[in-house]
Short mmCIF file of C-alpha atoms and ligand atoms in Angstrom, two decimals:
data_model
loop_
_atom_site.label_atom_id
_atom_site.label_comp_id
_atom_site.label_asym_id
_atom_site.label_seq_id
_atom_site.Cartn_x
_atom_site.Cartn_y
_atom_site.Cartn_z
CA MET I 312 -4.95 -4.55 -30.09
CA ARG I 313 -2.04 -6.87 -29.51
CA THR I 314 -2.17 -9.45 -26.83
CA ILE I 315 0.76 -9.57 -24.46
CA GLN I 316 1.59 -12.26 -21.98
CA LEU I 317 2.08 -11.47 -18.29
CA LYS I 318 5.60 -13.03 -18.48
CA GLU I 319 6.45 -10.43 -21.24
CA VAL I 320 5.23 -7.41 -19.29
CA ALA I 321 7.14 -8.57 -16.24
CA GLN I 322 10.43 -8.03 -18.22
CA HIS I 323 9.86 -4.45 -18.78
CA ASN I 324 10.54 -3.21 -15.25
CA LYS I 325 13.58 -0.86 -15.75
CA LYS I 326 13.86 2.83 -15.84
CA ASP I 327 14.61 2.79 -19.64
CA ASP I 328 11.98 0.32 -20.33
CA ILE I 329 8.95 0.31 -18.22
CA TRP I 330 5.52 -1.18 -18.64
CA LEU I 331 2.50 -1.21 -16.51
CA ILE I 332 -0.87 -2.89 -16.62
CA LEU I 333 -3.91 -0.82 -15.83
CA TYR I 334 -7.52 -2.29 -16.23
CA GLY I 335 -6.26 -5.07 -18.39
CA LYS I 336 -4.29 -2.81 -20.91
CA VAL I 337 -0.61 -2.48 -21.12
CA TYR I 338 0.96 0.75 -21.16
CA ASP I 339 4.62 1.64 -22.20
CA LEU I 340 5.49 4.38 -19.74
CA THR I 341 9.07 4.74 -20.50
CA ASP I 342 8.76 8.32 -21.95
CA PHE I 343 6.04 9.38 -19.36
CA LEU I 344 8.21 8.28 -16.25
CA PRO I 345 9.82 11.71 -15.91
CA GLU I 346 6.44 13.45 -16.28
CA HIS I 347 4.45 11.52 -13.88
CA PRO I 348 3.11 14.12 -11.42
CA GLY I 349 3.59 11.56 -8.72
CA GLY I 350 7.19 11.06 -9.43
CA GLU I 351 9.18 8.19 -10.94
CA SER I 352 9.52 6.04 -7.78
CA ILE I 353 6.19 4.60 -7.65
CA ILE I 354 6.13 3.58 -11.29
CA LEU I 355 9.50 2.09 -11.06
CA GLN I 356 8.24 0.13 -7.85
CA LEU I 357 5.25 -1.25 -9.79
CA GLY I 358 6.94 -1.55 -13.21
CA GLY I 359 6.27 -4.89 -14.99
CA THR I 360 3.05 -5.56 -12.73
CA ASP I 361 -0.61 -5.01 -12.70
CA ALA I 362 -0.94 -1.69 -11.05
CA THR I 363 -4.72 -1.27 -11.37
CA GLU I 364 -5.31 -1.68 -7.65
CA GLU I 365 -2.85 0.95 -6.56
CA PHE I 366 -3.73 3.35 -9.39
CA ASP I 367 -7.54 3.06 -8.63
CA LEU I 368 -7.17 3.94 -4.84
CA ILE I 369 -5.80 7.51 -5.62
CA HIS I 370 -6.73 8.33 -9.16
CA SER I 371 -10.01 8.84 -11.03
CA LEU I 372 -10.38 6.86 -14.32
CA ASP I 373 -10.47 10.14 -16.46
CA ILE I 374 -6.75 10.56 -15.38
CA ILE I 375 -5.70 7.73 -18.03
CA GLY I 376 -7.34 9.83 -20.87
CA ARG I 377 -5.77 13.05 -19.76
CA PHE I 378 -2.12 12.03 -18.97
CA LEU I 379 -1.49 9.12 -21.21
CA SER I 380 -1.50 9.38 -25.08
CA SER I 381 -3.24 6.63 -27.08
CA ASP I 382 0.19 5.37 -28.38
CA MET I 383 1.34 4.53 -24.85
CA CYS I 384 -1.25 1.74 -24.83
CA ILE I 385 0.61 -1.13 -26.39
CA GLY I 386 -1.85 -4.03 -26.09
CA GLN I 387 -3.85 -5.94 -23.53
CA VAL I 388 -3.14 -8.81 -21.30
CA GLU I 389 -4.56 -12.20 -22.09
CA PRO I 390 -6.87 -13.53 -20.65
CA VAL I 391 -8.32 -10.23 -19.26
CA LYS I 392 -6.59 -10.56 -15.85
CA THR I 393 -7.84 -7.96 -13.63
CA THR I 394 -11.45 -7.27 -13.83
CA VAL I 395 -12.22 -6.04 -10.24
CA GLU I 396 -15.90 -6.32 -9.56
CA TYR I 397 -17.29 -5.00 -6.47
CA ASN I 398 -20.42 -6.91 -5.41
CA ASN I 399 -22.66 -5.54 -2.81
CA MET I 400 -24.72 -8.36 -1.59
CA GLU I 401 -27.28 -8.83 1.20
CA ASN I 402 -27.28 -12.26 2.75
CA ASN I 403 -29.87 -13.75 5.02
CA SER I 404 -28.79 -11.98 8.24
CA ASN I 405 -28.90 -8.82 6.19
CA GLN I 406 -25.12 -8.19 6.41
CA LYS I 407 -23.48 -6.61 3.54
CA GLN I 408 -20.53 -8.34 2.02
CA LEU I 409 -18.14 -6.35 -0.09
CA THR I 410 -16.02 -8.66 -2.14
CA ALA I 411 -13.66 -8.44 -5.10
CA ILE I 412 -13.46 -11.05 -7.76
CA ILE I 413 -10.31 -11.28 -9.44
CA THR I 414 -10.03 -13.55 -12.47
CA SER I 415 -6.67 -15.05 -12.09
CA ASP I 416 -4.08 -16.15 -14.50
CA SER I 417 -5.23 -19.66 -14.58
CA ASN I 418 -8.81 -18.42 -15.34
CA LYS I 419 -10.10 -19.73 -12.03
CA GLU I 420 -12.41 -17.49 -9.97
CA LYS I 421 -10.97 -16.71 -6.85
CA PRO I 422 -13.08 -14.58 -4.32
CA ILE I 423 -10.87 -12.38 -2.45
CA PRO I 424 -12.21 -10.51 0.61
CA LEU I 425 -11.69 -6.80 -0.15
CA THR I 426 -12.28 -5.33 3.13
CA LEU I 427 -14.72 -7.62 4.89
CA ASP I 428 -16.37 -10.84 4.48
CA THR I 429 -18.47 -10.75 7.74
CA ILE I 430 -19.16 -7.75 9.83
CA PRO I 431 -21.59 -7.17 12.55
CA SER I 432 -24.99 -5.88 11.21
CA ILE I 433 -25.16 -2.11 10.75
CA GLU I 434 -27.92 -1.90 13.42
CA GLU I 435 -25.27 -2.89 16.10
CA MET I 436 -23.43 0.32 15.31
CA GLN I 437 -24.64 2.66 17.98
CA ASN I 438 -22.07 5.43 17.98
CA THR I 439 -19.03 6.66 16.28
CA PHE I 440 -16.68 4.35 18.11
CA ASP I 441 -18.48 1.18 17.21
CA PHE I 442 -17.57 2.15 13.42
CA GLN I 443 -13.84 2.61 14.29
CA SER I 444 -13.86 -0.62 16.08
CA VAL I 445 -15.23 -2.50 13.02
CA ALA I 446 -12.93 -0.53 10.61
CA LYS I 447 -9.92 -1.37 12.45
CA GLN I 448 -10.58 -5.04 11.78
CA VAL I 449 -11.73 -4.97 8.26
CA LEU I 450 -9.39 -2.39 6.67
CA LYS I 451 -6.16 -3.24 5.14
CA SER I 452 -3.77 -2.28 7.92
CA THR I 453 -2.11 0.32 5.73
CA ALA I 454 -5.46 2.10 5.19
CA TYR I 455 -6.24 1.94 8.90
CA SER I 456 -2.92 3.50 9.70
CA TYR I 457 -3.50 6.20 7.26
CA PHE I 458 -6.88 7.09 8.52
CA SER I 459 -6.18 6.83 12.23
CA SER I 460 -2.76 8.36 12.43
CA GLY I 461 -2.08 11.55 14.28
CA SER I 462 1.37 13.39 14.39
CA GLY I 463 4.06 12.95 16.99
CA ASP I 464 2.93 11.41 20.07
CA ASN I 465 -0.81 11.72 19.18
CA MET I 466 -1.12 14.42 21.94
CA THR I 467 -3.22 16.86 19.84
CA MET I 468 -5.15 14.16 18.17
CA ARG I 469 -6.25 12.67 21.67
CA GLU I 470 -6.76 16.13 23.14
CA ASN I 471 -9.06 16.99 20.32
CA HIS I 472 -11.65 14.69 21.90
CA ASN I 473 -10.66 14.73 25.33
CA ALA I 474 -11.15 18.50 25.54
CA TYR I 475 -14.92 17.81 25.19
CA HIS I 476 -15.00 15.79 28.34
CA ARG I 477 -14.01 19.01 30.11
CA ILE I 478 -16.98 20.81 29.24
CA TRP I 479 -20.08 20.18 31.34
CA PHE I 480 -23.59 21.28 30.90
CA ARG I 481 -25.95 23.64 32.69
CA PRO I 482 -29.31 22.22 31.67
CA GLN I 483 -32.32 24.31 31.31
CA ILE I 484 -35.66 22.97 32.64
CA MET I 485 -39.37 23.71 32.06
CA VAL I 486 -39.05 24.42 28.31
CA ASP I 487 -41.53 22.89 25.88
CA VAL I 488 -39.20 20.73 23.77
CA SER I 489 -41.94 18.58 22.19
CA LYS I 490 -40.72 19.89 18.76
CA VAL I 491 -37.00 20.54 18.14
CA ASP I 492 -35.63 22.11 14.98
CA MET I 493 -32.12 21.23 14.20
CA SER I 494 -31.87 22.98 10.87
CA THR I 495 -29.69 26.05 10.21
CA GLU I 496 -27.89 27.72 7.48
CA MET I 497 -24.13 27.37 6.46
CA LEU I 498 -22.77 29.89 4.07
CA GLY I 499 -26.26 30.56 3.03
CA ALA I 500 -27.15 27.02 2.41
CA LYS I 501 -29.98 25.45 4.37
CA VAL I 502 -28.91 22.24 6.19
CA SER I 503 -30.89 19.89 8.44
CA LEU I 504 -28.06 19.72 11.04
CA PRO I 505 -25.18 21.95 12.05
CA LEU I 506 -22.72 19.26 10.84
CA TYR I 507 -20.68 18.69 7.60
CA ILE I 508 -18.36 15.94 6.48
CA SER I 509 -14.98 17.45 6.39
CA ALA I 510 -12.39 16.78 3.55
CA THR I 511 -10.30 13.75 3.81
CA SER I 512 -8.04 12.71 0.97
CA PHE I 513 -8.39 9.39 -1.07
CA CYS I 514 -11.61 8.07 0.15
CA LYS I 515 -11.38 5.24 -2.13
CA MET I 516 -9.12 3.60 0.42
CA ALA I 517 -12.21 3.40 2.43
CA HIS I 518 -14.73 2.14 -0.19
CA PRO I 519 -14.63 1.91 -4.09
CA GLU I 520 -17.34 4.44 -4.29
CA GLY I 521 -15.16 6.94 -2.38
CA GLU I 522 -16.28 10.55 -2.22
CA LYS I 523 -19.29 9.82 -4.56
CA ALA I 524 -20.78 7.72 -1.74
CA LEU I 525 -20.25 10.75 0.66
CA ALA I 526 -21.89 13.02 -1.82
CA ARG I 527 -24.90 10.80 -1.90
CA ALA I 528 -25.13 10.21 1.88
CA THR I 529 -24.80 13.86 2.70
CA GLY I 530 -27.26 14.84 0.01
CA ASN I 531 -29.86 12.35 1.46
CA GLN I 532 -29.14 13.71 4.98
CA GLY I 533 -29.34 17.36 3.94
CA ILE I 534 -26.00 18.26 5.11
CA ILE I 535 -22.83 19.49 3.38
CA GLN I 536 -19.73 17.60 2.17
CA MET I 537 -16.40 19.20 1.89
CA ILE I 538 -14.62 17.79 -1.16
CA PRO I 539 -10.88 17.31 -0.78
CA THR I 540 -8.39 18.56 -3.38
CA LEU I 541 -6.84 15.09 -3.29
CA ALA I 542 -9.92 13.18 -3.98
CA SER I 543 -9.83 9.72 -5.43
CA CYS I 544 -12.80 10.64 -7.83
CA SER I 545 -12.77 13.63 -10.01
CA LEU I 546 -14.53 16.76 -9.01
CA GLY I 547 -17.04 16.20 -11.80
CA GLU I 548 -17.77 12.73 -10.65
CA ILE I 549 -18.47 13.81 -7.05
CA THR I 550 -20.50 16.90 -8.02
CA GLY I 551 -22.24 14.59 -10.52
CA ALA I 552 -23.11 12.26 -7.66
CA ARG I 553 -25.40 14.92 -5.90
CA ILE I 554 -28.94 13.83 -5.42
CA HIS I 555 -30.40 17.02 -6.67
CA SER I 556 -28.91 20.00 -8.56
CA LYS I 557 -29.33 22.32 -5.54
CA GLN I 558 -27.29 20.20 -3.27
CA PRO I 559 -24.63 22.35 -1.55
CA GLN I 560 -20.88 21.13 -1.55
CA TRP I 561 -17.67 22.88 -0.54
CA LEU I 562 -14.23 22.28 -1.77
CA GLN I 563 -11.00 22.09 0.30
CA LEU I 564 -8.30 23.71 -1.51
CA TYR I 565 -4.49 22.90 -1.18
CA VAL I 566 -2.69 25.95 -2.83
CA SER I 567 -0.04 24.61 -5.23
CA THR I 568 3.13 26.15 -6.09
CA ASP I 569 1.71 26.16 -9.45
CA ARG I 570 -0.87 28.89 -9.23
CA LYS I 571 -2.20 28.39 -12.57
CA MET I 572 -3.12 24.97 -11.52
CA THR I 573 -4.73 26.32 -8.45
CA GLN I 574 -6.69 28.77 -10.52
CA ARG I 575 -7.89 25.99 -12.87
CA ILE I 576 -9.16 24.12 -9.75
CA ILE I 577 -10.99 27.13 -8.63
CA GLN I 578 -12.45 27.79 -12.07
CA GLN I 579 -13.59 24.17 -12.10
CA ALA I 580 -15.03 24.48 -8.66
CA GLU I 581 -17.19 27.56 -10.03
CA LYS I 582 -18.33 25.56 -12.98
CA ASN I 583 -19.42 22.77 -10.73
CA GLY I 584 -21.38 24.95 -8.46
CA ILE I 585 -19.07 24.74 -5.47
CA GLN I 586 -20.45 27.07 -2.70
CA GLY I 587 -17.42 27.48 -0.48
CA LEU I 588 -13.78 27.40 -0.94
CA PHE I 589 -11.92 26.16 2.21
CA ILE I 590 -8.23 26.84 1.86
CA THR I 591 -6.18 24.60 4.13
CA VAL I 592 -3.60 26.68 5.95
CA ASP I 593 -2.29 24.32 8.65
CA ARG I 594 -0.20 22.16 6.31
CA ALA I 595 2.77 24.14 4.82
CA ILE I 596 4.58 20.76 5.28
CA VAL I 597 3.19 17.38 6.23
CA GLY I 598 3.23 16.71 9.89
CA PRO I 599 5.19 13.79 11.30
CA ARG I 600 2.51 10.92 11.31
CA GLY I 601 3.70 8.54 13.89
CA ARG I 602 1.54 5.54 13.45
CA SER I 603 3.47 4.01 10.67
CA ARG I 604 6.37 5.28 8.98
CA ASN I 605 7.51 2.58 6.60
CA ASP I 606 8.61 4.49 3.71
CA LYS I 607 8.48 1.58 1.40
CA ASP I 608 4.79 1.40 1.79
CA MET I 609 3.21 4.17 -0.23
CA PHE I 610 -0.11 4.11 1.73
CA ASN I 611 1.54 4.46 5.10
CA ASP I 612 0.60 8.03 5.75
CA GLU I 613 -0.28 11.17 3.88
CA GLY I 614 3.32 11.86 3.30
CA GLY I 615 3.65 8.56 1.70
CA ILE I 616 0.77 9.13 -0.63
CA GLN I 617 2.08 12.77 -1.21
CA LYS I 618 5.12 10.91 -2.47
CA VAL I 619 3.08 9.30 -5.05
CA LEU I 620 1.39 12.49 -5.93
CA SER I 621 4.18 14.89 -6.06
CA ASN I 622 7.69 13.62 -6.49
CA GLU I 623 10.41 11.79 -4.78
CA ARG I 624 12.76 14.01 -2.82
CA GLY I 625 13.54 11.87 0.37
CA THR I 626 11.65 12.89 3.42
CA THR I 627 7.84 13.84 3.36
CA SER I 628 8.49 17.24 4.58
CA ASN I 629 10.56 18.43 1.52
CA ILE I 630 8.35 16.62 -0.95
CA LEU I 631 5.36 18.47 -0.02
CA PRO I 632 6.37 21.89 -1.23
CA LEU I 633 5.98 20.56 -4.78
CA PHE I 634 2.36 20.21 -4.36
CA VAL I 635 1.29 22.46 -1.51
CA ASP I 636 2.97 25.92 -1.48
CA PRO I 637 4.80 26.59 1.83
CA SER I 638 5.00 30.20 0.91
CA LEU I 639 1.12 30.79 1.19
CA ASN I 640 0.70 33.95 3.33
CA TRP I 641 -1.90 36.74 4.08
CA ASN I 642 -1.03 38.66 0.99
CA ASP I 643 -2.49 35.85 -1.21
CA ILE I 644 -5.92 36.43 0.02
CA ALA I 645 -6.37 39.34 -2.17
CA TRP I 646 -5.50 37.26 -5.20
CA PHE I 647 -7.86 34.54 -4.20
CA LYS I 648 -10.61 37.09 -3.86
CA SER I 649 -9.82 38.61 -7.22
CA ILE I 650 -10.15 35.37 -9.17
CA THR I 651 -13.26 34.06 -7.59
CA LYS I 652 -16.68 34.75 -6.18
CA ILE I 653 -16.94 31.74 -4.16
CA PRO I 654 -16.64 32.66 -0.47
CA ILE I 655 -13.21 31.98 0.93
CA ILE I 656 -12.74 30.40 4.37
CA LEU I 657 -9.42 29.49 6.01
CA LYS I 658 -9.27 25.85 7.35
CA GLY I 659 -6.69 25.32 10.10
CA VAL I 660 -6.80 28.57 12.29
CA GLN I 661 -5.31 27.83 15.57
CA ARG I 662 -5.36 31.02 17.59
CA TRP I 663 -7.45 34.04 17.98
CA GLU I 664 -5.01 36.49 16.35
CA ASP I 665 -5.22 34.64 12.99
CA ALA I 666 -9.00 34.47 13.27
CA VAL I 667 -9.05 38.28 13.53
CA LEU I 668 -6.63 38.55 10.58
CA ALA I 669 -8.74 36.24 8.54
CA TRP I 670 -11.83 38.46 9.10
CA ARG I 671 -9.77 41.65 8.41
CA HIS I 672 -8.57 40.16 5.06
CA GLY I 673 -12.18 39.68 3.86
CA CYS I 674 -12.48 35.99 4.43
CA ALA I 675 -16.07 34.60 4.75
CA GLY I 676 -15.09 32.47 7.78
CA ILE I 677 -12.65 30.15 9.29
CA VAL I 678 -12.44 26.56 10.51
CA LEU I 679 -10.82 26.13 13.91
CA SER I 680 -8.82 22.94 13.09
CA ASN I 681 -5.58 21.23 13.60
CA HIS I 682 -6.18 18.80 10.73
CA GLY I 683 -7.41 16.21 13.09
CA GLY I 684 -4.14 16.26 14.98
CA ARG I 685 -2.10 15.12 11.85
CA GLN I 686 0.06 18.25 11.69
CA LEU I 687 1.78 20.03 14.75
CA ASP I 688 1.62 18.00 17.75
CA PHE I 689 0.72 20.04 20.85
CA ALA I 690 -1.48 22.46 18.86
CA PRO I 691 -4.37 23.16 21.11
CA SER I 692 -7.80 21.53 20.56
CA PRO I 693 -10.05 23.59 18.55
CA ILE I 694 -12.67 23.66 21.07
CA GLU I 695 -10.35 25.07 23.62
CA ILE I 696 -9.55 28.02 21.58
CA LEU I 697 -13.07 28.58 20.27
CA PRO I 698 -14.07 30.96 23.24
CA GLU I 699 -11.16 33.25 22.87
CA VAL I 700 -11.68 33.34 19.12
CA MET I 701 -15.19 34.34 19.55
CA ASP I 702 -14.45 36.96 22.23
CA ALA I 703 -11.60 38.38 19.99
CA LEU I 704 -13.75 38.62 16.93
CA LYS I 705 -16.62 40.38 18.83
CA ARG I 706 -14.04 42.74 20.54
CA GLU I 707 -12.69 43.78 17.13
CA GLY I 708 -16.27 44.55 15.90
CA CYS I 709 -16.77 41.55 13.65
CA ASN I 710 -20.49 41.06 12.87
CA LEU I 711 -20.83 37.26 13.48
CA LYS I 712 -24.45 37.27 12.50
CA LYS I 713 -23.70 38.52 9.02
CA ASP I 714 -20.14 38.80 7.83
CA PHE I 715 -18.17 35.92 9.28
CA GLU I 716 -18.78 32.38 10.11
CA VAL I 717 -16.78 30.03 12.65
CA TYR I 718 -16.62 26.45 12.04
CA ILE I 719 -14.71 23.81 14.00
CA ASP I 720 -13.56 20.36 13.64
CA GLY I 721 -11.48 17.73 15.49
CA GLY I 722 -12.51 15.05 17.81
CA ILE I 723 -16.19 15.50 17.29
CA ARG I 724 -17.66 12.08 18.28
CA ARG I 725 -21.00 12.62 19.99
CA GLY I 726 -24.14 14.71 19.46
CA SER I 727 -23.27 16.39 22.68
CA ASP I 728 -19.87 17.55 21.24
CA ILE I 729 -21.85 19.30 18.51
CA PHE I 730 -24.03 21.12 21.19
CA LYS I 731 -20.93 22.28 23.11
CA ALA I 732 -19.28 23.67 20.13
CA LEU I 733 -22.34 25.64 18.99
CA ALA I 734 -22.82 26.87 22.54
CA LEU I 735 -19.37 28.21 22.51
CA GLY I 736 -20.12 29.99 19.05
CA ALA I 737 -19.61 27.68 16.35
CA LYS I 738 -21.83 27.90 13.27
CA GLY I 739 -21.14 24.37 12.43
CA VAL I 740 -18.83 21.45 13.00
CA GLY I 741 -17.01 19.00 10.84
CA ILE I 742 -16.18 15.32 11.11
CA GLY I 743 -13.28 13.55 9.45
CA ARG I 744 -12.54 10.02 10.57
CA PRO I 745 -15.88 9.13 11.84
CA ALA I 746 -17.28 9.43 8.27
CA LEU I 747 -14.33 7.39 6.89
CA TYR I 748 -14.84 4.60 9.27
CA ALA I 749 -18.56 4.31 8.42
CA LEU I 750 -17.65 4.36 4.77
CA SER I 751 -15.05 1.54 5.12
CA CYS I 752 -17.58 -0.73 7.04
CA TYR I 753 -20.94 -0.20 5.35
CA GLY I 754 -20.34 2.23 2.38
CA GLU I 755 -22.91 4.86 1.73
CA LYS I 756 -25.50 3.27 4.13
CA GLY I 757 -23.00 3.38 6.77
CA VAL I 758 -22.26 7.11 6.61
CA GLU I 759 -26.20 7.69 6.60
CA HIS I 760 -26.43 5.42 9.62
CA LEU I 761 -23.55 7.55 11.37
CA LEU I 762 -25.20 10.65 10.61
CA ASN I 763 -28.55 9.50 12.00
CA LEU I 764 -26.86 8.31 15.20
CA LEU I 765 -25.16 11.88 15.73
CA ARG I 766 -28.61 13.47 14.65
CA ASN I 767 -30.40 11.58 17.26
CA GLU I 768 -27.86 12.37 20.01
CA PHE I 769 -27.83 15.95 19.10
CA GLU I 770 -31.54 16.12 19.12
CA MET I 771 -31.64 14.39 22.62
CA THR I 772 -29.19 16.84 23.91
CA MET I 773 -30.97 19.74 22.66
CA ARG I 774 -34.19 18.42 24.43
CA LEU I 775 -32.43 17.59 27.61
CA MET I 776 -30.79 21.14 27.57
CA GLY I 777 -34.23 22.75 27.09
CA THR I 778 -33.31 24.16 23.58
CA LYS I 779 -35.93 24.20 20.89
CA SER I 780 -33.87 25.49 17.94
CA ILE I 781 -30.22 26.22 17.10
CA LYS I 782 -30.49 29.90 18.06
CA ASP I 783 -31.58 29.04 21.66
CA ILE I 784 -28.31 27.33 22.18
CA GLU I 785 -26.16 29.99 24.37
CA PRO I 786 -22.73 30.05 25.73
CA ASP I 787 -24.11 30.10 29.39
CA MET I 788 -25.48 26.45 28.86
CA VAL I 789 -21.96 25.18 29.25
CA ASP I 790 -19.49 25.31 32.12
CA ILE I 791 -15.93 25.67 30.69
CA ARG I 792 -14.14 26.39 33.92
CA ASN I 793 -11.80 23.29 33.41
CA LEU I 794 -11.47 23.69 29.61
CA LYS I 795 -8.07 25.22 29.80
CA ASP I 796 -6.88 22.72 32.47
CA HIS I 797 -4.89 20.19 30.51
CA PHE I 798 -3.94 18.27 33.55
CA VAL I 799 -7.27 17.37 34.89
CA ALA I 800 -7.34 13.56 35.19
CA ASN I 801 -9.50 12.03 32.47
CA PRO I 802 -11.00 8.71 33.76
CA THR I 803 -10.23 5.72 31.69
CA ASP I 804 -13.14 5.40 29.06
CA HIS I 805 -13.96 1.76 29.76
CA LEU I 806 -16.97 1.87 27.67
CA SER I 807 -15.27 2.69 24.38
CA LYS I 808 -11.98 0.89 25.37
CA TYR I 809 -13.31 -2.32 26.56
CA THR I 810 -16.77 -2.64 25.75
CA TYR I 811 -17.24 -1.35 22.21
CA GLU I 812 -13.79 -2.67 21.15
CA ARG I 813 -14.92 -6.07 21.90
CA LEU I 814 -17.72 -6.01 19.47
CA LYS I 815 -16.77 -9.29 17.68
CA PRO I 816 -17.48 -10.01 13.94
CA ARG I 817 -19.66 -12.83 13.14
CA GLY I 818 -17.95 -15.77 11.37
CA ASN I 819 -14.45 -15.40 10.08
CA LEU I 820 -12.98 -12.22 9.52
CA SER I 821 -10.14 -11.95 7.03
CA ARG I 822 -8.00 -9.21 6.34
CA LEU I 823 -6.00 -8.79 3.06
C1 FMN L 1082 -7.21 10.34 6.70
C2 FMN L 1082 -7.34 11.81 6.67
C3 FMN L 1082 -7.34 12.67 5.58
C4 FMN L 1082 -7.18 13.92 5.68
N1 FMN L 1082 -7.10 14.67 4.48
C5 FMN L 1082 -7.34 16.05 4.40
C6 FMN L 1082 -6.99 16.87 3.29
O1 FMN L 1082 -6.80 16.30 2.36
N2 FMN L 1082 -7.16 18.23 3.38
C7 FMN L 1082 -7.50 18.79 4.65
O2 FMN L 1082 -7.70 20.03 4.65
N3 FMN L 1082 -7.66 18.14 5.79
C8 FMN L 1082 -7.61 16.71 5.70
N4 FMN L 1082 -7.97 16.07 6.90
C9 FMN L 1082 -8.52 16.80 8.03
C10 FMN L 1082 -9.86 16.76 8.07
O3 FMN L 1082 -10.40 17.68 7.10
C11 FMN L 1082 -10.33 17.25 9.54
O4 FMN L 1082 -9.76 18.48 9.66
C12 FMN L 1082 -10.12 16.35 10.56
O5 FMN L 1082 -10.07 14.92 10.18
C13 FMN L 1082 -11.05 16.35 11.70
O6 FMN L 1082 -10.79 15.56 12.65
P1 FMN L 1082 -11.51 14.25 13.11
O7 FMN L 1082 -10.89 13.22 12.16
O8 FMN L 1082 -10.98 14.06 14.53
O9 FMN L 1082 -12.86 14.49 12.87
C14 FMN L 1082 -7.77 14.73 6.80
C15 FMN L 1082 -7.95 13.87 7.93
C16 FMN L 1082 -7.76 12.51 7.85
C17 FMN L 1082 -8.15 11.73 9.10
#
């Protein structure tokens, strides 16, 4: 293979002559440019440079083999410039360091802190907020913005968790709670806890092991992972990371304008033993993510990333249709049911009328969700609408024990939140950001630690509420008189705002 100098690669950075370095090899992408599923602009932006890091965050390795023909590889760089090695090292204080070593041009080894060099020990993480506090400091600011952003003025994002503060308990006493069973079933799969990790795209932005780490952590904890369509690892890699062959996994599905492509994804899901197909229905276009809107930065928000994945057409909202079909409607459900036996669940239901329609159209369930407050600002919090959804389904004659399951996500940060959602009728709850933050800070171990914290909190709530098993959790155990009252003053949360946020890293903390 021809050896090519970096200087030479740098000269090929124009539309009619464009080269890129990926994993030490040089590719001539001039002919591929118009066909790139992510559009031309990102390749033009990175033309003549080493794009390995940007590529690696949002593609699985097999993409190269699938999309680039062998004659596009025209050589390798000399010396091999960009071997990125991820070293997980334990030092004396039992802290985990995640470091990338990049062999530089001059052949000097230059350790570059990838996300963290020194962080508090994992044992110091005592709740979901602690992880966010550390993640905020160690993640690249672009990645943190992408994870933490909500839409508009973040009203819905904040309300998602705040609404749980308006539900109070009616504890039961004198019940033998020496043994508590938290296990339940979700879509027929036995789980140790009524909690799953929801789909969040591009998990490699959090950690190099991305969705594979989530697969292992959820497997070890006996809970379910919902795999995103826009994963940074391939479906085969993620299902291949199961800790045993029976480990249940679900797939979140963005329905493409190219229905053949959607059908292929579903077939692949069937082949890989996926047990639930969660069709996202709250994202006909990308919501206005407020946190960072610098269009030049491709990781600024999902819209920005979408630009990489779909095509360049100016604003994020008119790019998305190329990938997610905005014409998706109730008539399509019959088509999904005709092509797969995997149970179909709609993710992103936001009012009781649609819950009833989902049931009438033969879906196996719904997720009350507003995409973690990343879509329509002022959409209600899912927990607020849960009681009316359950009432409507019962009123219409839906058999909630047999035919239809209601899940909920958004703002779940405490074991007590899980209890409240279950009391109001949810079969299980999903978490998005907490898992991302834990993954960013401590990888797979961090996610397991997070799940253990939530498990302990939930178990404690069950005991203090006088409930021995999931079926004992009833609607009359919560007081929801204030739930609909959005104007109730929420006292400032000093604990999370001032105490947890002040967790300081040990030693110097550098950010890329
Ligand atoms: C960074 C990020 C990426 C997400 N990506 C997707 C996605 O690709 N598909 C999807 O249906 N939902 C996606 N979601 C929404 C989550 O599945 C889930 O509904 C939401 O995060 C739950 O709220 P929480 O983060 O407050 O727990 C994403 C959320 C975040 C924070």
